[in-house]
Coordinates of C-alpha atoms in Angstrom, one line a residue:
Chain A
X1 CA -54.9 23.0 -80.2
X2 CA -53.9 25.8 -78.2
X3 CA -54.7 23.2 -75.3
X4 CA -52.5 20.8 -76.5
X5 CA -49.8 22.5 -76.5
X6 CA -49.5 24.5 -73.4
X7 CA -48.7 22.5 -71.7
X8 CA -44.5 22.5 -72.9
X9 CA -44.9 26.2 -73.2
X10 CA -43.4 28.7 -74.7
X11 CA -44.7 28.2 -77.7
X12 CA -45.0 30.9 -80.3
X13 CA -48.3 32.1 -81.6
X14 CA -48.4 33.2 -85.6
X15 CA -51.8 35.2 -86.9
X16 CA -54.0 31.7 -86.8
X17 CA -53.1 30.5 -83.9
X18 CA -54.1 33.4 -81.5
X19 CA -57.9 33.8 -83.4
X20 CA -57.9 29.8 -82.1
X21 CA -56.8 31.0 -78.8
X22 CA -58.8 34.6 -78.2
X23 CA -61.8 32.4 -79.1
X24 CA -61.2 30.4 -76.2
X25 CA -61.6 33.1 -74.7
X26 CA -63.8 36.3 -73.2
X27 CA -61.6 38.5 -70.7
X28 CA -57.9 39.4 -71.8
X29 CA -56.2 41.0 -68.5
X30 CA -53.1 43.6 -68.7
X31 CA -49.8 45.0 -67.6
X32 CA -49.3 48.0 -68.4
X33 CA -45.4 48.3 -68.2
X34 CA -43.7 47.2 -70.2
X35 CA -46.5 45.3 -72.5
X36 CA -49.2 48.7 -73.7
X37 CA -47.1 51.2 -73.1
X38 CA -43.0 52.3 -72.0
X39 CA -43.3 55.5 -70.3
X40 CA -45.0 57.7 -72.5
X41 CA -45.0 55.6 -75.3
X42 CA -47.8 53.4 -76.3
X43 CA -47.2 50.5 -78.0
X44 CA -47.3 50.1 -81.3
X45 CA -50.7 49.0 -82.2
X46 CA -51.7 48.2 -78.8
X47 CA -54.9 51.1 -78.8
X48 CA -56.3 49.5 -82.0
X49 CA -55.7 45.7 -80.7
X50 CA -58.2 46.7 -77.2
X51 CA -60.1 48.8 -78.9
X52 CA -60.5 45.5 -81.3
X53 CA -60.8 43.2 -78.0
X54 CA -63.3 45.5 -77.0
X55 CA -65.4 45.8 -80.3
X56 CA -65.0 41.6 -80.6
X57 CA -66.9 41.6 -76.9
X58 CA -63.8 41.1 -75.0
X59 CA -63.8 42.0 -71.0
X60 CA -59.8 44.2 -70.8
X61 CA -58.5 44.7 -67.7
X62 CA -55.1 46.4 -67.1
X63 CA -54.2 44.3 -63.7
X64 CA -50.4 46.8 -62.4
X65 CA -48.3 46.3 -59.9
X66 CA -47.5 49.8 -60.5
X67 CA -49.0 52.5 -57.2
X68 CA -47.4 55.8 -57.9
X69 CA -50.8 56.5 -60.1
X70 CA -54.0 56.6 -59.1
X71 CA -57.1 55.5 -61.2
X72 CA -58.3 58.4 -62.5
X73 CA -54.5 59.4 -63.8
X74 CA -54.8 55.8 -65.0
X75 CA -57.5 56.7 -67.3
X76 CA -56.1 60.5 -68.5
X77 CA -52.7 58.4 -69.3
X78 CA -54.8 55.9 -71.4
X79 CA -56.5 59.2 -73.0
X80 CA -53.3 61.1 -74.3
X81 CA -51.4 57.7 -75.6
X82 CA -54.0 57.2 -77.8
X83 CA -56.6 54.5 -75.8
X84 CA -60.1 55.2 -76.3
X85 CA -63.0 54.6 -73.7
X86 CA -60.4 53.6 -70.4
X87 CA -62.8 53.7 -68.2
X88 CA -61.7 53.9 -64.1
X89 CA -63.5 50.2 -63.2
X90 CA -61.0 48.5 -66.3
X91 CA -58.1 49.6 -64.2
X92 CA -57.0 48.0 -61.3
X93 CA -52.9 48.9 -59.6
X94 CA -52.1 47.4 -56.3
X95 CA -52.5 51.1 -54.9
X96 CA -56.2 50.9 -55.4
X97 CA -55.9 47.7 -54.3
X98 CA -54.0 47.9 -51.5
X99 CA -56.7 50.3 -50.4
X100 CA -59.8 48.3 -50.9
X101 CA -57.8 45.0 -49.2
X102 CA -57.0 47.3 -46.1
X103 CA -61.0 48.4 -45.8
X104 CA -63.2 45.3 -47.3
X105 CA -60.8 42.3 -45.5
X106 CA -58.6 43.3 -43.1
X107 CA -60.8 46.5 -42.3
X108 CA -57.9 48.2 -40.2
X109 CA -59.7 50.2 -37.9
X110 CA -56.6 52.9 -36.8
X111 CA -54.0 54.5 -38.6
X112 CA -52.2 53.1 -41.9
X113 CA -48.1 54.6 -42.0
X114 CA -47.6 54.5 -45.5
X115 CA -44.0 53.5 -47.2
X116 CA -45.0 55.4 -50.3
X117 CA -46.1 58.2 -52.6
X118 CA -49.3 60.2 -54.0
X119 CA -50.8 57.8 -56.2
X120 CA -50.6 56.0 -52.5
X121 CA -52.1 58.4 -50.9
X122 CA -55.4 59.4 -52.9
X123 CA -56.5 55.5 -53.7
X124 CA -56.6 55.9 -49.2
X125 CA -57.9 58.4 -49.0
X126 CA -60.4 58.5 -51.5
X127 CA -61.2 54.3 -49.9
X128 CA -61.8 56.6 -46.4
X129 CA -58.3 55.3 -45.1
X130 CA -56.7 57.7 -42.6
X131 CA -52.5 57.3 -42.8
X132 CA -49.9 59.0 -42.3
X133 CA -46.7 58.7 -44.9
X134 CA -44.7 62.4 -46.2
X135 CA -45.2 64.7 -44.2
X136 CA -41.5 65.7 -42.7
X137 CA -39.5 65.9 -39.7
X138 CA -38.4 68.5 -37.9
X139 CA -34.7 69.0 -37.7
X140 CA -32.7 67.4 -36.1
X141 CA -35.3 64.8 -34.7
X142 CA -34.7 61.7 -34.2
X143 CA -35.9 58.4 -35.2
X144 CA -34.5 57.9 -31.4
X145 CA -36.2 61.1 -30.5
X146 CA -39.2 61.1 -32.4
X147 CA -43.1 61.0 -32.2
X148 CA -44.6 58.0 -33.2
X149 CA -48.6 57.5 -33.7
X150 CA -50.0 55.1 -31.4
X151 CA -52.9 54.7 -33.6
X152 CA -50.6 53.0 -36.1
X153 CA -52.2 49.4 -37.1
X154 CA -50.4 48.8 -41.4
X155 CA -48.1 49.2 -42.9
X156 CA -47.9 49.6 -46.7
X157 CA -45.2 49.8 -48.2
X158 CA -45.2 50.6 -51.9
X159 CA -42.2 52.5 -54.8
X160 CA -41.4 55.8 -53.1
X161 CA -38.6 58.2 -54.7
X162 CA -38.7 59.7 -51.1
X163 CA -37.3 57.2 -49.5
X164 CA -35.1 58.1 -46.2
X165 CA -33.5 56.2 -43.0
X166 CA -36.6 57.8 -41.4
X167 CA -39.2 56.0 -42.4
X168 CA -38.2 52.4 -42.1
X169 CA -37.2 52.7 -38.5
X170 CA -40.4 54.6 -38.3
X171 CA -41.7 51.0 -40.3
X172 CA -40.2 48.9 -38.6
X173 CA -41.3 50.8 -35.5
X174 CA -44.7 49.9 -36.0
X175 CA -44.1 46.6 -37.1
X176 CA -42.1 45.4 -33.9
X177 CA -45.9 45.5 -32.8
X178 CA -47.0 41.5 -34.0
X179 CA -50.7 43.2 -35.0
X180 CA -49.4 46.5 -36.9
X181 CA -50.4 44.6 -40.1
X182 CA -47.6 44.7 -43.5
X183 CA -48.1 44.8 -45.8
X184 CA -47.1 45.5 -49.7
X185 CA -48.7 47.0 -52.8
X186 CA -45.8 44.5 -55.4
X187 CA -43.4 42.5 -54.9
X188 CA -41.8 44.4 -58.4
X189 CA -37.2 44.4 -57.9
X190 CA -36.7 47.6 -60.4
X191 CA -37.7 49.4 -63.0
X192 CA -35.7 49.6 -66.0
X193 CA -35.7 53.3 -66.4
X194 CA -34.1 55.6 -69.9
X195 CA -29.3 54.8 -70.7
X196 CA -29.6 51.1 -68.7
X197 CA -30.2 52.7 -65.0
X198 CA -32.3 51.6 -62.8
X199 CA -34.7 51.4 -59.8
X200 CA -35.4 49.6 -57.1
X201 CA -39.1 48.4 -56.7
X202 CA -41.5 48.1 -53.8
X203 CA -40.1 44.7 -53.6
X204 CA -36.6 45.7 -52.7
X205 CA -37.8 48.5 -50.3
X206 CA -39.9 45.9 -48.8
X207 CA -37.0 43.0 -48.9
X208 CA -35.6 46.2 -46.7
X209 CA -39.0 46.0 -44.0
X210 CA -38.7 41.9 -44.4
X211 CA -35.4 41.2 -43.2
X212 CA -35.2 44.6 -40.4
X213 CA -38.2 42.5 -38.5
X214 CA -38.5 39.3 -39.3
X215 CA -41.8 39.3 -40.8
X216 CA -43.3 38.7 -44.2
X217 CA -45.3 41.3 -46.1
X218 CA -48.7 40.6 -47.5
X219 CA -47.7 40.9 -51.3
X220 CA -51.6 42.9 -52.9
X221 CA -50.2 42.7 -56.6
X222 CA -48.7 40.1 -58.6
X223 CA -48.1 37.5 -58.4
X224 CA -50.7 37.9 -55.3
X225 CA -54.3 36.5 -56.7
X226 CA -56.1 38.9 -55.0
X227 CA -55.9 41.9 -57.6
X228 CA -57.1 38.9 -59.8
X229 CA -59.8 38.0 -57.5
X230 CA -60.9 42.8 -57.0
X231 CA -61.8 42.1 -61.3
X232 CA -63.7 38.5 -60.3
X233 CA -66.5 40.4 -56.9
X234 CA -67.2 42.6 -59.5
X235 CA -67.6 41.1 -62.7
X236 CA -68.6 37.4 -63.8
X237 CA -64.8 35.8 -65.3
X238 CA -63.8 32.6 -65.7
X239 CA -60.2 32.6 -65.3
X240 CA -60.5 29.5 -67.5
X241 CA -61.5 32.1 -70.6
X242 CA -59.2 34.1 -69.8
X243 CA -56.1 35.5 -70.4
X244 CA -53.7 36.9 -68.6
X245 CA -51.0 38.7 -71.1
X246 CA -47.4 40.7 -69.3
X247 CA -43.8 41.6 -69.6
X248 CA -42.6 39.8 -66.5
X249 CA -42.4 36.7 -65.3
X250 CA -42.2 35.8 -61.9
X251 CA -44.9 39.0 -61.6
X252 CA -47.1 38.5 -64.5
X253 CA -46.3 35.1 -66.3
X254 CA -46.7 33.5 -62.5
X255 CA -49.2 36.3 -61.5
X256 CA -51.7 34.4 -64.3
X257 CA -50.8 31.0 -63.3
X258 CA -51.5 31.2 -59.6
X259 CA -54.9 32.2 -60.4
X260 CA -54.9 29.3 -63.1
X261 CA -55.4 31.0 -65.7
X262 CA -53.4 31.0 -69.6
X263 CA -50.8 33.6 -69.3
X264 CA -48.8 35.2 -72.6
X265 CA -45.5 37.0 -72.0
X266 CA -44.4 39.5 -75.0
X267 CA -40.5 41.1 -75.1
X268 CA -41.5 43.9 -75.2
X269 CA -40.3 45.0 -71.6
X270 CA -38.8 43.5 -68.7
X271 CA -37.9 39.3 -68.9
X272 CA -36.0 38.1 -72.8
X273 CA -37.6 34.9 -74.6
X274 CA -33.9 33.1 -73.3
X275 CA -35.2 33.9 -69.8
X276 CA -38.5 32.2 -69.9
X277 CA -36.7 28.8 -72.2
X278 CA -34.2 28.6 -69.6
X279 CA -37.8 28.0 -66.6
X280 CA -39.1 25.3 -69.3
X281 CA -36.2 24.0 -69.6
X282 CA -35.1 23.4 -65.6
X283 CA -35.5 21.4 -63.8
X284 CA -36.9 22.9 -60.9
X285 CA -40.3 22.4 -60.3
X286 CA -41.3 25.4 -58.8
X287 CA -39.6 27.0 -62.0
X288 CA -42.3 25.9 -64.2
X289 CA -45.1 29.0 -63.1
X290 CA -43.1 31.0 -64.4
X291 CA -43.0 29.7 -67.6
X292 CA -44.8 31.2 -69.9
X293 CA -47.8 28.8 -71.7
X294 CA -47.6 31.3 -74.9
X295 CA -45.1 34.6 -76.3
X296 CA -45.2 37.4 -78.7
X297 CA -42.8 39.7 -79.5
X298 CA -45.1 42.7 -78.9
X299 CA -49.0 42.6 -78.6
X300 CA -49.6 44.1 -82.2
X301 CA -48.8 40.1 -82.9
X302 CA -52.8 40.2 -81.7
X303 CA -53.8 42.9 -84.6
X304 CA -54.0 40.2 -88.0
X305 CA -56.5 38.0 -85.8
X306 CA -59.0 41.0 -84.6
X307 CA -58.4 42.5 -87.7
X308 CA -59.4 40.4 -90.4
X309 CA -63.3 39.5 -88.8
X310 CA -62.8 35.6 -88.1
X311 CA -65.5 33.7 -86.2
X312 CA -64.2 36.0 -82.7
Chain B
X1 CA -14.6 18.6 -19.5
X2 CA -15.6 21.3 -21.7
X3 CA -14.8 19.4 -24.7
X4 CA -17.2 16.4 -23.6
X5 CA -20.7 18.6 -23.4
X6 CA -19.6 21.0 -25.7
X7 CA -21.8 19.0 -28.6
X8 CA -24.2 19.2 -26.7
X9 CA -24.8 23.0 -26.6
X10 CA -26.4 26.1 -24.8
X11 CA -24.2 25.4 -21.1
X12 CA -24.4 27.2 -18.5
X13 CA -20.5 27.2 -17.6
X14 CA -20.0 27.7 -13.2
X15 CA -17.3 29.7 -12.3
X16 CA -15.1 26.2 -12.1
X17 CA -15.7 25.0 -15.2
X18 CA -15.1 28.8 -17.0
X19 CA -12.1 28.7 -15.4
X20 CA -11.0 24.5 -17.4
X21 CA -12.6 25.8 -20.4
X22 CA -10.3 29.5 -20.5
X23 CA -7.2 27.2 -18.7
X24 CA -7.6 25.1 -22.3
X25 CA -7.8 28.9 -24.7
X26 CA -4.7 31.7 -25.6
X27 CA -7.6 34.1 -27.3
X28 CA -11.1 35.5 -26.3
X29 CA -12.9 37.2 -29.2
X30 CA -15.4 39.6 -27.8
X31 CA -18.2 41.3 -29.9
X32 CA -19.3 44.8 -28.8
X33 CA -22.5 45.6 -28.6
X34 CA -25.1 43.7 -26.4
X35 CA -21.8 42.3 -24.6
X36 CA -18.8 44.4 -23.5
X37 CA -21.3 47.2 -22.8
X38 CA -24.6 48.5 -23.7
X39 CA -24.2 52.2 -25.7
X40 CA -22.8 54.4 -23.3
X41 CA -22.5 51.6 -20.1
X42 CA -21.1 49.8 -19.9
X43 CA -21.7 45.6 -19.3
X44 CA -20.4 45.6 -15.2
X45 CA -17.5 44.2 -15.0
X46 CA -16.5 43.3 -17.8
X47 CA -13.7 45.7 -17.8
X48 CA -11.9 43.8 -15.0
X49 CA -12.7 41.0 -17.1
X50 CA -10.7 42.4 -20.1
X51 CA -7.6 43.3 -17.7
X52 CA -7.9 39.2 -15.3
X53 CA -7.8 37.8 -19.6
X54 CA -4.4 40.2 -20.8
X55 CA -3.0 39.9 -17.6
X56 CA -3.4 35.5 -17.7
X57 CA -1.5 36.1 -21.1
X58 CA -5.0 35.4 -22.6
X59 CA -4.5 37.4 -26.4
X60 CA -7.5 39.6 -26.4
X61 CA -9.5 40.7 -29.9
X62 CA -12.6 43.4 -30.1
X63 CA -14.6 41.7 -32.9
X64 CA -17.0 44.0 -33.9
X65 CA -20.3 44.1 -37.0
X66 CA -20.2 48.0 -35.7
X67 CA -18.8 50.2 -38.8
X68 CA -20.1 53.6 -37.4
X69 CA -16.8 54.6 -35.6
X70 CA -13.1 54.3 -36.8
X71 CA -10.9 52.1 -34.4
X72 CA -9.1 55.0 -32.9
X73 CA -13.2 56.2 -31.7
X74 CA -12.6 53.1 -30.2
X75 CA -9.4 53.8 -28.7
X76 CA -11.4 56.8 -26.9
X77 CA -15.0 54.5 -26.3
X78 CA -12.9 52.1 -24.8
X79 CA -11.1 54.8 -22.1
X80 CA -14.5 56.6 -22.0
X81 CA -16.1 53.6 -20.4
X82 CA -12.7 52.3 -17.9
X83 CA -11.5 49.5 -20.5
X84 CA -7.3 50.6 -19.6
X85 CA -5.0 50.3 -22.4
X86 CA -7.4 48.8 -25.1
X87 CA -5.3 49.9 -28.0
X88 CA -6.2 50.2 -32.4
X89 CA -4.5 45.8 -33.5
X90 CA -7.3 44.3 -31.1
X91 CA -10.2 46.0 -32.4
X92 CA -11.4 45.2 -35.6
X93 CA -14.4 46.2 -36.3
X94 CA -16.5 45.4 -40.0
X95 CA -15.4 48.5 -41.3
X96 CA -11.6 48.2 -40.8
X97 CA -12.4 45.6 -42.3
X98 CA -13.6 45.6 -45.6
X99 CA -11.5 48.6 -45.9
X100 CA -8.3 45.9 -46.0
X101 CA -10.7 43.5 -47.9
X102 CA -11.1 46.1 -50.9
X103 CA -6.8 47.0 -50.5
X104 CA -5.4 43.6 -50.3
X105 CA -8.0 41.0 -51.4
X106 CA -10.1 42.5 -54.3
X107 CA -7.3 45.1 -54.7
X108 CA -9.9 47.1 -56.2
X109 CA -8.5 49.1 -58.8
X110 CA -11.0 52.9 -58.6
X111 CA -13.9 54.2 -56.7
X112 CA -15.7 52.3 -54.2
X113 CA -19.0 54.0 -53.7
X114 CA -20.0 53.5 -50.2
X115 CA -23.6 53.6 -49.0
X116 CA -22.5 54.5 -45.2
X117 CA -21.7 57.2 -42.5
X118 CA -18.0 58.5 -40.7
X119 CA -16.9 56.1 -39.6
X120 CA -16.3 53.5 -42.7
X121 CA -15.2 56.6 -44.5
X122 CA -12.4 57.2 -41.9
X123 CA -11.6 53.3 -42.6
X124 CA -11.8 54.1 -46.1
X125 CA -9.5 57.0 -46.7
X126 CA -6.4 55.5 -43.7
X127 CA -6.4 52.4 -46.0
X128 CA -5.9 55.7 -49.6
X129 CA -9.2 54.2 -51.6
X130 CA -10.5 56.8 -53.0
X131 CA -14.2 56.9 -52.7
X132 CA -17.5 58.5 -52.8
X133 CA -20.5 58.3 -50.7
X134 CA -22.9 60.8 -49.4
X135 CA -22.3 64.4 -50.8
X136 CA -25.5 65.2 -52.1
X137 CA -27.2 66.3 -55.0
X138 CA -27.8 69.9 -56.9
X139 CA -31.8 70.1 -55.6
X140 CA -34.2 68.4 -58.2
X141 CA -31.6 66.2 -59.9
X142 CA -33.3 62.9 -60.6
X143 CA -32.0 58.8 -60.3
X144 CA -32.4 60.2 -64.2
X145 CA -30.0 62.8 -64.5
X146 CA -28.3 61.9 -62.2
X147 CA -24.1 62.2 -63.2
X148 CA -23.1 58.7 -62.4
X149 CA -19.3 58.2 -61.5
X150 CA -17.3 55.9 -64.7
X151 CA -15.0 55.0 -61.8
X152 CA -16.9 52.8 -59.6
X153 CA -15.9 49.8 -59.5
X154 CA -17.1 48.6 -55.8
X155 CA -20.7 49.0 -54.3
X156 CA -19.9 49.3 -49.8
X157 CA -23.3 48.7 -47.9
X158 CA -22.8 49.7 -44.3
X159 CA -25.4 51.5 -41.8
X160 CA -26.8 54.2 -42.7
X161 CA -28.5 56.9 -40.6
X162 CA -29.2 59.5 -43.8
X163 CA -29.6 56.6 -46.7
X164 CA -32.6 57.5 -48.8
X165 CA -33.7 57.2 -52.1
X166 CA -30.9 58.2 -55.2
X167 CA -28.2 57.0 -53.1
X168 CA -30.2 53.5 -53.6
X169 CA -31.0 53.8 -56.6
X170 CA -27.2 54.9 -57.5
X171 CA -26.5 51.6 -56.1
X172 CA -28.2 50.0 -58.1
X173 CA -27.0 51.6 -61.4
X174 CA -23.2 50.6 -60.8
X175 CA -24.5 47.5 -59.4
X176 CA -25.7 47.1 -62.9
X177 CA -22.3 46.1 -64.3
X178 CA -20.6 42.2 -63.2
X179 CA -17.3 43.6 -62.8
X180 CA -18.7 46.6 -60.1
X181 CA -17.5 44.2 -56.7
X182 CA -20.2 44.3 -53.8
X183 CA -19.3 43.6 -50.2
X184 CA -21.5 44.5 -47.6
X185 CA -20.3 45.2 -43.4
X186 CA -22.7 43.0 -42.2
X187 CA -25.6 41.4 -42.3
X188 CA -27.0 42.8 -39.1
X189 CA -30.7 42.7 -39.5
X190 CA -31.4 45.6 -36.9
X191 CA -30.2 47.1 -34.4
X192 CA -32.3 47.9 -30.5
X193 CA -32.9 51.4 -29.2
X194 CA -34.1 52.1 -26.1
X195 CA -37.4 51.8 -25.2
X196 CA -38.2 48.9 -27.7
X197 CA -37.8 50.5 -30.8
X198 CA -35.8 50.0 -33.2
X199 CA -33.8 50.7 -36.2
X200 CA -32.1 48.6 -39.2
X201 CA -29.0 47.6 -40.2
X202 CA -26.5 46.9 -43.1
X203 CA -28.0 44.2 -43.4
X204 CA -32.3 45.4 -43.8
X205 CA -30.4 47.4 -46.5
X206 CA -28.0 45.3 -47.3
X207 CA -30.9 43.1 -48.2
X208 CA -33.1 46.3 -50.8
X209 CA -30.0 46.1 -53.0
X210 CA -30.3 42.3 -53.3
X211 CA -33.2 42.3 -54.0
X212 CA -32.7 45.3 -56.6
X213 CA -30.1 43.6 -58.4
X214 CA -30.0 39.7 -58.3
X215 CA -26.9 40.5 -56.7
X216 CA -25.4 38.8 -53.6
X217 CA -23.6 40.9 -51.1
X218 CA -20.1 39.4 -49.7
X219 CA -20.2 40.2 -46.8
X220 CA -17.3 40.9 -44.2
X221 CA -18.3 41.5 -41.2
X222 CA -19.0 38.0 -39.0
X223 CA -20.6 35.8 -39.3
X224 CA -17.7 36.2 -42.4
X225 CA -14.9 34.3 -41.5
X226 CA -13.0 37.5 -43.3
X227 CA -12.4 39.2 -39.8
X228 CA -11.0 36.1 -38.0
X229 CA -8.3 35.4 -40.8
X230 CA -7.5 39.5 -41.3
X231 CA -6.8 38.1 -37.2
X232 CA -4.7 34.8 -38.0
X233 CA -2.4 37.3 -41.1
X234 CA -2.0 39.1 -38.3
X235 CA -1.6 37.8 -34.6
X236 CA -0.1 33.4 -34.5
X237 CA -3.9 31.6 -32.7
X238 CA -5.1 28.4 -32.9
X239 CA -9.2 28.2 -33.2
X240 CA -9.1 25.7 -31.4
X241 CA -7.6 27.3 -28.5
X242 CA -9.1 30.3 -29.2
X243 CA -12.8 31.1 -27.8
X244 CA -16.0 33.9 -28.9
X245 CA -17.7 35.7 -26.7
X246 CA -20.8 37.6 -28.5
X247 CA -25.1 37.8 -28.2
X248 CA -26.5 37.2 -31.4
X249 CA -26.7 33.6 -32.1
X250 CA -26.7 34.2 -35.7
X251 CA -24.3 36.3 -35.8
X252 CA -21.9 35.7 -33.5
X253 CA -22.3 32.0 -33.1
X254 CA -22.4 31.1 -36.8
X255 CA -18.9 33.1 -36.6
X256 CA -17.4 30.8 -34.0
X257 CA -19.2 28.1 -35.5
X258 CA -17.8 28.2 -38.8
X259 CA -14.1 29.5 -37.6
X260 CA -13.9 26.3 -35.1
X261 CA -13.5 28.3 -33.2
X262 CA -15.4 27.4 -29.4
X263 CA -18.8 29.6 -28.8
X264 CA -19.7 31.2 -25.4
X265 CA -23.7 33.6 -25.6
X266 CA -23.7 36.4 -23.4
X267 CA -27.7 37.3 -22.2
X268 CA -26.8 41.0 -22.4
X269 CA -27.5 41.6 -25.4
X270 CA -30.2 40.9 -28.7
X271 CA -30.8 36.5 -28.4
X272 CA -32.2 34.7 -25.4
X273 CA -31.0 31.5 -23.5
X274 CA -35.1 30.4 -25.3
X275 CA -34.1 31.2 -28.7
X276 CA -30.3 29.0 -28.5
X277 CA -31.8 26.1 -26.6
X278 CA -34.5 26.2 -28.9
X279 CA -32.0 26.1 -31.6
X280 CA -30.3 22.9 -29.9
X281 CA -33.3 21.3 -30.1
X282 CA -34.3 21.6 -33.7
X283 CA -34.4 18.8 -36.4
X284 CA -33.0 21.4 -38.7
X285 CA -29.0 20.8 -39.2
X286 CA -28.9 23.9 -41.1
X287 CA -30.0 25.8 -37.2
X288 CA -27.0 23.3 -35.3
X289 CA -24.8 26.2 -36.4
X290 CA -26.6 28.8 -34.4
X291 CA -26.3 26.6 -31.5
X292 CA -23.6 28.5 -28.7
X293 CA -21.2 25.9 -27.1
X294 CA -22.1 27.8 -23.8
X295 CA -23.8 30.2 -22.3
X296 CA -23.3 32.7 -19.9
X297 CA -26.0 35.6 -18.6
X298 CA -23.2 38.5 -18.7
X299 CA -18.6 38.0 -19.0
X300 CA -18.9 38.8 -15.5
X301 CA -19.8 35.7 -14.8
X302 CA -16.1 35.3 -16.0
X303 CA -14.8 36.9 -12.8
X304 CA -14.0 34.3 -10.2
X305 CA -12.7 31.9 -11.9
X306 CA -10.6 34.8 -12.9
X307 CA -9.7 36.8 -9.9
X308 CA -8.9 33.8 -7.3
X309 CA -5.8 32.3 -8.7
X310 CA -5.9 29.4 -10.0
X311 CA -4.2 27.1 -12.9
X312 CA -5.0 30.4 -15.6

């Protein structure tokens, strides 16, 4: 049944349908912000959903574009918010995967110039990748006379709440060298704060550099497939038997679609049902990849299907 | 003869052709950076070209996307670099025209949040437009708890070498209100510094905000037509009898094309003859607007045509 309706997309799932769907999956990928928690509050029922999925033998992974924390800090946050036994190897952040990409794919020989913060620094350090970023320039130094490091072989851009003009300008100078790699942790354009306030995301800072350099960044986080490849290189996961649950259509849903994974939009985060339906009803072929297969109000909607036994 | 060759574009002008061309024009518009000066050095011969054009009865205007100086500072720079008698009314900068737009077109009722610098502040002050921008936040204040001004009715983005994350984030918050105007002084993506160094331009900072807000800025500077409309509202200028001289294909040449003005690319700045030729030879219709009608090595090539009398 699940397969029969998925081509229409945006299918609201009832409990019995969730059971049928989960029966066909061995792996569930969750986005974090807006899906299993919002800030420091777990989505009600989310810890139980994760526990029950594991109890039923599913592989569970957390795939987040949030690059502000190292993975050990996520482990602590899971524990603090009532999720039991979530281990570092189940967590894929764009900061961690960026470090993997630089070490194992690009095999960068030299230093990385980082626009980002502590989460990125820590993952790079753990991967053994030398980097610069975050150091203050001496007072009065400008981009005309500041020292530039001739050993920079990549620029990595992520969320940086200490961004300033000098960092942007230095990145522009390094990227003048066509052999200097240009990576972005993710393309999230903005993030919600409380009371309608918003902050620019990595995607916003990346757009500034793409415009200034006339280059396109290689994106590590969703919707790029790389984070799924990181999982697939370590665990036996079959895309056809996996499910991606997220709150952003242009990030999570597009990621699932690119990886051949069925997608569930949950309405506890950024994107709305109306946006999903308007993509579904659009005649633009490229917008079909933003249409989730399924929609739930919250991942707590999974609970009845997981609690009442059944064939899972 | 000038008309007969213009459809092919990129026509190298010899002195006799320059004389023929200027005979048909009553108004010459010059970009500044890379055209009449580079930094603090006038392009050799430029002061004489400007003087002789005026002596021959041409209207001369300087149309610059550089928003870092108020017009009185341009008057001083012209004088310092050996240009005689250039007055404030001949100078149209994107900062000045942004202030005009806010006052006379948008008729903004409230304050403007400015990402920019002293040049923009001064023009806004002279136009009587209240604004905020550049004030430091108290130590420890973040975007979550900083005060936001409920009277902000427009965000104006220009070149800002004191840009920081808080400014970007505040602009994002203000732009959440769909009635808050979103203006950019210009879309110049980057600017050259000495020794191959570059800095991000207004266009880079605007791209960051456009991405973060999913809105498009109204652009005041070239290639938008607005700066030509500012001239046309004060002086009798006929596009068909005007000439635009610039060094950037996607800014100056596109501006001329949009305004119905013949264009001259001068090779003392950013764009190269090869780029112009590759647009000319491109089959993409939208790239034809980047093809200059004429090309000179430097505006000093105008000198012989102006010096030897003739019918000008």
